[in-house]
XYZ file of C-alpha atoms in Angstrom:
419
model
C -35.718 -8.035 -20.449
C -33.779 -8.872 -17.292
C -35.318 -7.003 -14.168
C -32.403 -4.924 -12.966
C -31.656 -5.202 -9.457
C -30.240 -2.269 -7.388
C -27.444 -2.158 -4.649
C -26.048 1.015 -3.423
C -22.036 -0.880 -3.744
C -21.218 -3.685 -6.078
C -18.121 -5.355 -5.510
C -16.562 -7.451 -8.115
C -14.689 -9.865 -7.067
C -14.935 -12.790 -4.380
C -11.177 -13.070 -3.241
C -9.239 -11.605 -0.083
C -9.922 -8.063 -1.221
C -13.502 -8.331 -2.116
C -14.631 -10.345 1.005
C -12.629 -7.971 3.129
C -13.956 -4.608 1.575
C -17.391 -5.849 1.636
C -17.134 -7.025 5.467
C -15.353 -3.810 6.265
C -18.421 -1.984 4.772
C -20.664 -4.015 6.871
C -18.670 -2.937 9.980
C -19.216 0.522 8.878
C -22.952 -0.168 8.397
C -23.235 -0.172 4.727
C -24.521 -2.910 2.873
C -22.865 -4.315 -0.303
C -22.947 -7.190 -2.375
C -19.732 -9.271 -3.917
C -20.190 -11.000 -7.300
C -18.007 -14.019 -7.789
C -17.391 -15.492 -11.292
C -16.770 -19.115 -9.660
C -19.220 -21.459 -8.368
C -17.600 -21.526 -4.870
C -14.916 -20.121 -2.652
C -11.416 -19.695 -4.816
C -8.907 -21.202 -2.692
C -6.063 -21.328 -5.339
C -2.540 -20.575 -3.865
C -3.564 -22.814 -0.796
C -2.450 -20.469 1.837
C -0.704 -16.783 2.566
C 1.746 -15.010 4.506
C 0.072 -12.365 6.945
C 2.255 -9.745 8.065
C 1.652 -7.058 10.891
C -0.028 -4.726 8.692
C -2.413 -7.503 7.666
C -3.346 -8.400 11.089
C -4.053 -4.921 11.900
C -6.591 -4.842 8.900
C -7.921 -8.025 10.095
C -8.582 -6.843 13.577
C -10.032 -3.734 12.144
C -12.738 -5.914 10.093
C -13.295 -8.158 13.525
C -11.915 -11.632 12.422
C -8.292 -11.389 13.497
C -8.552 -13.013 16.846
C -10.433 -16.151 14.993
C -7.647 -16.703 12.709
C -4.832 -16.369 15.034
C -6.249 -19.623 17.036
C -5.644 -21.227 13.651
C -2.116 -20.451 12.877
C 1.432 -20.400 14.472
C 2.916 -17.349 15.144
C 6.359 -17.099 13.367
C 9.393 -16.772 15.593
C 12.232 -15.646 12.919
C 14.085 -16.237 9.647
C 16.271 -19.256 8.325
C 17.635 -18.184 5.007
C 20.349 -20.451 3.424
C 21.958 -21.114 -0.120
C 21.139 -24.092 -1.958
C 24.719 -23.661 -3.816
C 27.149 -23.219 -1.327
C 28.537 -24.421 1.787
C 28.022 -21.191 3.870
C 25.719 -21.650 7.132
C 22.151 -20.818 7.432
C 21.486 -16.795 8.430
C 19.234 -16.495 11.340
C 16.761 -13.858 12.477
C 14.489 -13.498 15.392
C 11.087 -12.113 16.005
C 11.106 -12.103 19.208
C 9.892 -9.388 21.716
C 13.041 -7.956 22.502
C 15.302 -8.155 19.640
C 15.596 -5.661 16.357
C 12.413 -6.751 15.075
C 10.122 -6.767 17.836
C 6.426 -6.483 17.680
C 6.052 -8.042 14.557
C 3.372 -10.540 13.969
C 3.716 -13.162 11.402
C 1.663 -16.172 10.572
C 0.812 -18.439 7.665
C -2.936 -18.611 7.132
C -4.835 -21.229 5.100
C -6.600 -19.283 2.118
C -9.701 -21.496 2.860
C -9.732 -20.988 6.486
C -9.572 -16.991 5.919
C -12.242 -16.748 2.950
C -14.550 -19.081 5.148
C -14.200 -16.824 7.986
C -14.935 -13.621 6.197
C -17.784 -15.452 4.346
C -19.524 -16.442 7.677
C -18.957 -13.071 9.012
C -21.049 -11.066 6.095
C -25.029 -11.069 6.352
C -26.767 -13.623 4.232
C -27.059 -12.777 0.649
C -23.458 -10.660 0.388
C -21.888 -12.990 -2.092
C -23.484 -14.177 -5.511
C -21.379 -16.710 -7.098
C -21.757 -18.024 -10.830
C -21.565 -14.253 -11.484
C -19.306 -13.511 -14.243
C -19.270 -9.809 -15.535
C -19.178 -9.448 -18.877
C -19.912 -5.600 -19.518
C -19.996 -2.242 -17.772
C -22.229 0.420 -18.988
C -22.724 4.070 -17.497
C -26.414 5.268 -16.550
C -26.050 8.701 -15.223
C -24.876 8.695 -12.020
C -25.078 4.734 -12.181
C -23.345 1.861 -13.166
C -25.064 -0.871 -15.138
C -23.267 -4.437 -14.862
C -24.128 -7.078 -16.975
C -23.457 -10.484 -16.233
C -23.131 -13.674 -18.444
C -26.414 -15.401 -16.995
C -28.265 -11.976 -18.246
C -28.638 -10.531 -14.918
C -28.182 -6.717 -14.650
C -27.236 -4.681 -11.570
C -27.602 -1.343 -10.965
C -25.158 0.462 -8.452
C -24.124 3.848 -7.039
C -20.508 2.337 -6.508
C -18.625 0.020 -8.340
C -15.555 -1.463 -6.787
C -13.329 -3.892 -8.934
C -11.548 -6.472 -6.653
C -11.296 -8.918 -9.455
C -7.701 -9.719 -9.659
C -4.874 -9.798 -12.418
C -7.482 -9.711 -15.142
C -10.094 -7.503 -13.737
C -12.584 -6.144 -16.167
C -12.961 -3.061 -13.583
C -9.261 -1.965 -13.967
C -9.711 -2.334 -17.894
C -12.938 0.093 -17.554
C -10.848 2.541 -15.545
C -8.073 2.268 -18.491
C -5.269 0.551 -16.584
C -2.994 -1.155 -18.531
C -2.727 -4.805 -18.185
C -0.171 -6.450 -16.076
C 3.035 -7.827 -17.647
C 4.874 -11.147 -17.355
C 7.789 -10.680 -14.834
C 9.527 -13.411 -16.591
C 9.159 -16.068 -13.547
C 6.461 -18.527 -12.364
C 5.740 -19.957 -9.026
C 4.715 -23.522 -7.780
C 3.080 -23.774 -4.705
C 2.003 -26.562 -2.504
C 0.336 -27.413 0.882
C 1.858 -30.612 2.736
C -0.384 -32.248 5.336
C 1.472 -34.724 7.973
C -0.046 -37.251 9.642
C 1.352 -36.275 13.008
C 3.319 -32.992 13.879
C 5.617 -32.220 11.489
C 8.389 -30.886 13.811
C 9.021 -27.674 12.346
C 10.063 -24.589 14.484
C 7.453 -21.707 13.545
C 9.918 -20.152 11.078
C 9.915 -19.033 7.453
C 12.652 -21.376 5.917
C 14.020 -20.092 2.475
C 16.554 -21.143 0.218
C 18.160 -19.500 -2.363
C 20.223 -20.689 -5.600
C 19.997 -23.156 -8.099
C 17.839 -20.454 -10.045
C 15.118 -20.650 -7.839
C 14.019 -19.211 -4.700
C 12.190 -21.836 -2.165
C 10.771 -21.571 1.010
C 8.295 -22.971 3.286
C 6.670 -22.349 6.805
C 4.109 -24.386 8.744
C 0.706 -23.010 8.889
C -0.237 -25.363 12.479
C 1.219 -28.223 13.866
C 0.262 -30.608 10.915
C 0.349 -28.604 7.738
C 3.306 -26.691 6.065
C 2.958 -24.443 3.274
C 5.673 -24.023 0.291
C 6.686 -22.280 -2.758
C 8.899 -22.244 -5.615
C 9.658 -19.469 -7.812
C 11.487 -19.772 -10.834
C 12.354 -18.687 -14.167
C 11.163 -21.095 -16.980
C 14.013 -22.363 -19.306
C 14.401 -20.289 -22.311
C 14.789 -23.283 -24.500
C 11.226 -24.047 -23.656
C 9.476 -20.966 -25.497
C 6.137 -23.235 -26.846
C 3.320 -22.021 -24.820
C 1.838 -25.542 -25.132
C 4.785 -26.894 -23.672
C 4.256 -24.756 -20.628
C 0.735 -25.006 -20.256
C 1.132 -28.827 -20.228
C 3.630 -28.377 -17.433
C 1.302 -25.684 -15.289
C -1.230 -28.411 -15.551
C 0.780 -31.508 -14.624
C 1.546 -31.451 -10.761
C 3.976 -34.670 -10.981
C 6.237 -32.645 -13.213
C 5.812 -29.607 -11.038
C 6.900 -31.900 -8.032
C 10.070 -33.270 -9.853
C 10.998 -30.131 -10.889
C 10.910 -28.548 -7.333
C 12.549 -31.884 -5.675
C 15.356 -31.488 -8.520
C 16.197 -27.898 -7.767
C 16.357 -28.420 -4.236
C 18.246 -31.387 -3.973
C 20.730 -30.230 -1.669
C 18.518 -29.066 0.760
C 18.153 -30.645 4.143
C 16.009 -34.013 4.122
C 13.254 -32.684 6.022
C 12.873 -29.991 3.553
C 12.762 -32.311 0.685
C 10.256 -34.176 2.873
C 7.844 -31.256 2.888
C 7.573 -31.533 -0.912
C 7.312 -35.110 -1.183
C 4.537 -35.206 1.279
C 2.369 -33.012 -0.631
C -0.458 -34.450 -2.737
C -0.519 -33.613 -6.298
C -3.966 -32.124 -5.635
C -2.135 -29.466 -3.205
C 0.146 -28.447 -6.139
C -0.602 -25.643 -8.404
C 1.749 -23.546 -10.895
C 1.289 -19.687 -12.153
C 3.016 -17.064 -14.053
C 3.915 -14.074 -11.886
C 2.682 -10.857 -13.368
C 2.897 -7.408 -11.965
C 1.666 -4.206 -13.163
C 4.250 -1.671 -14.419
C 4.551 0.965 -11.545
C 4.425 4.024 -13.172
C 1.303 2.935 -14.703
C -0.104 3.290 -11.003
C 1.375 7.047 -11.251
C -0.271 8.078 -14.546
C -3.402 5.882 -14.416
C -6.735 5.907 -13.004
C -7.148 3.963 -9.421
C -10.310 5.625 -9.482
C -12.587 7.453 -11.462
C -15.848 8.954 -10.382
C -17.827 6.207 -8.876
C -15.574 3.500 -9.949
C -12.098 2.285 -8.028
C -10.156 -1.046 -8.160
C -8.406 -2.759 -4.883
C -6.180 -5.449 -4.198
C -4.530 -7.150 -7.181
C -6.589 -5.444 -9.570
C -4.902 -2.551 -8.254
C -1.574 -3.744 -7.545
C -0.531 -6.916 -8.967
C 3.255 -7.833 -7.569
C 5.640 -10.616 -7.245
C 5.617 -12.723 -3.873
C 8.818 -11.590 -2.956
C 8.479 -9.247 0.024
C 5.491 -11.111 0.909
C 2.809 -8.179 0.675
C 0.481 -9.590 -2.289
C -2.338 -10.447 0.369
C -1.354 -8.000 3.255
C -1.714 -5.107 0.707
C -5.073 -6.459 -0.631
C -6.263 -6.255 3.191
C -5.191 -2.980 3.714
C -6.848 -1.672 0.599
C -10.230 -2.893 1.677
C -10.053 -1.238 5.228
C -9.163 2.043 3.893
C -11.394 1.857 0.885
C -14.379 0.864 3.305
C -13.500 3.641 5.695
C -13.266 6.502 2.865
C -16.354 5.238 1.175
C -18.114 5.075 4.938
C -17.402 8.371 5.739
C -18.412 9.874 2.328
C -21.731 8.022 2.339
C -22.587 8.228 6.094
C -21.583 11.552 6.648
C -23.695 13.207 3.841
C -26.292 15.435 4.580
C -29.919 15.127 3.731
C -32.456 17.451 2.153
C -35.189 19.023 4.282
C -37.500 16.231 3.550
C -34.993 13.390 4.415
C -34.269 12.291 0.869
C -30.823 12.179 -0.257
C -29.781 14.260 -3.215
C -28.374 12.152 -5.610
C -26.095 14.754 -7.662
C -24.715 15.502 -4.069
C -24.514 12.115 -3.121
C -22.300 10.926 -6.160
C -19.960 14.129 -5.818
C -19.709 12.640 -1.816
C -18.530 9.288 -3.190
C -16.206 10.597 -5.839
C -14.422 12.382 -3.150
C -14.051 9.825 -1.194
C -12.622 7.374 -3.718
C -10.513 9.855 -4.606
C -9.433 10.118 -1.171
C -8.802 6.128 -0.958
C -6.803 6.227 -4.430
C -4.372 9.101 -3.053
C -3.631 6.823 -0.029
C -2.919 3.887 -1.880
C -1.072 5.353 -5.257
C 2.219 5.525 -3.589
C 2.227 2.777 -1.469
C 0.972 0.424 -4.248
C 4.127 1.984 -6.525
C 6.717 1.179 -3.697
C 5.640 -2.140 -2.876
C 5.258 -3.295 -6.776
C 8.816 -1.824 -7.099
C 10.335 -3.312 -4.269
C 8.894 -6.874 -4.845
C 10.015 -6.846 -8.459
C 13.543 -5.807 -7.748
C 13.737 -8.090 -4.623
C 12.891 -11.134 -7.103
C 15.168 -10.092 -9.627
C 18.193 -10.131 -7.210
C 16.947 -13.192 -5.470
C 17.045 -15.300 -8.539
C 19.880 -13.672 -10.926
C 22.940 -15.877 -11.792
C 26.536 -14.918 -11.465
C 29.200 -14.763 -9.481
C 29.019 -11.120 -8.561
C 25.100 -11.439 -7.624
C 25.438 -14.930 -5.722
C 28.206 -13.467 -3.524
C 25.982 -10.147 -2.948
C 22.803 -12.469 -2.149
C 24.745 -14.929 0.151
C 26.539 -12.045 2.300
C 24.177 -9.571 2.235
C 20.830 -10.070 0.863
C 19.542 -12.300 3.688
C 19.768 -9.158 5.757
C 18.370 -7.025 3.181
C 15.176 -9.373 2.309
C 14.583 -9.556 6.160
C 14.718 -5.934 6.608
C 12.471 -5.116 3.284
C 10.183 -7.742 4.616
C 9.782 -5.961 8.047
C 10.117 -2.149 6.537
C 6.695 -3.074 4.683
C 4.881 -4.788 6.993
C 5.312 -1.916 9.596
C 2.093 -0.213 8.593
C -1.245 0.828 10.011
C -4.092 0.984 8.013
C -6.255 2.337 10.594
C -9.498 1.544 12.150
C -13.050 1.336 11.132
C -15.966 3.355 12.966
C -19.190 4.822 11.848
C -18.863 8.613 11.290
């Protein structure tokens, strides 16, 4: 029988939420181990928009300033229609305007994950570690891996994404399809791309297309769309998702009326830097009646609140989760009393861990519910067709979208400190 490895805290999933939680616990003085199913860093999606709330989280775990040096700060929005002649709507993020004190940058996912990994103690991440089952052993959890390894832990944290094994263990329902998909790409220019540091968004023609510069030579772009109802064959959809040339041609066709420099962003993107994925979300009421935490188990990131990207808070909210979870768990474990001989009472510790996770769950339940609901509603309006919806989108939605982005970004997850 495989020897059982014991760790106080095991995190399943080596993405944004998993690495940040591990780093947050490390800052609190607690060791944990991350089990990642892939054999290397997962950088699918290429980049992400990081808003004010997420920068506060990155500062809390000590990597914010390093990542700022690798990214441009956005100065505003330019929102335009693909199917009308209306002039673009402009909003600024300067220090004196309505949206003052907001920070927004586009960070390459690879830079973010590598920075986290380099900041962790050696041996904090175990790659090629696919979880196949979870069992209860008294006040502990046993995690069985595909390679036969067995981990025993006091705390199990699921940061394993949309198809979370840990969320299933908690009894949360499977995420559902939003009916839309997203194509994402990363364009690299040999010389400076020449774009101002802004978020450029185009609505219409059945898509929401946008892009923003990461740095002087790199531009991240996305295109969300509703697959054709005529294409109901799952094999055809899979073939499309595995053919970056078809994706590129599809996007160029949809944004054909956009300015020449916008088209150039997509045309310059190498096929290896284009991907497509169905957009899924967790039904928000499932978070109100389901278990975010149970005993010594919890979920964070996409395992907790998979949401559509329409308010730019997917990765940001995962960073929030990680800091709040690390703080709640750290306070529960480090603040525990010891017995007269210096040993920890197992039952008492289990109770404190449970209380710490319940505190985390209470904090994240309604925040997650609101994020999922707002993102779905914004996406539905942005890509719906019809004269009335198109009119509202062009006359009113640009302002609403900006306000929604910034309202959810105005959140402070707090700092970390040893109790």
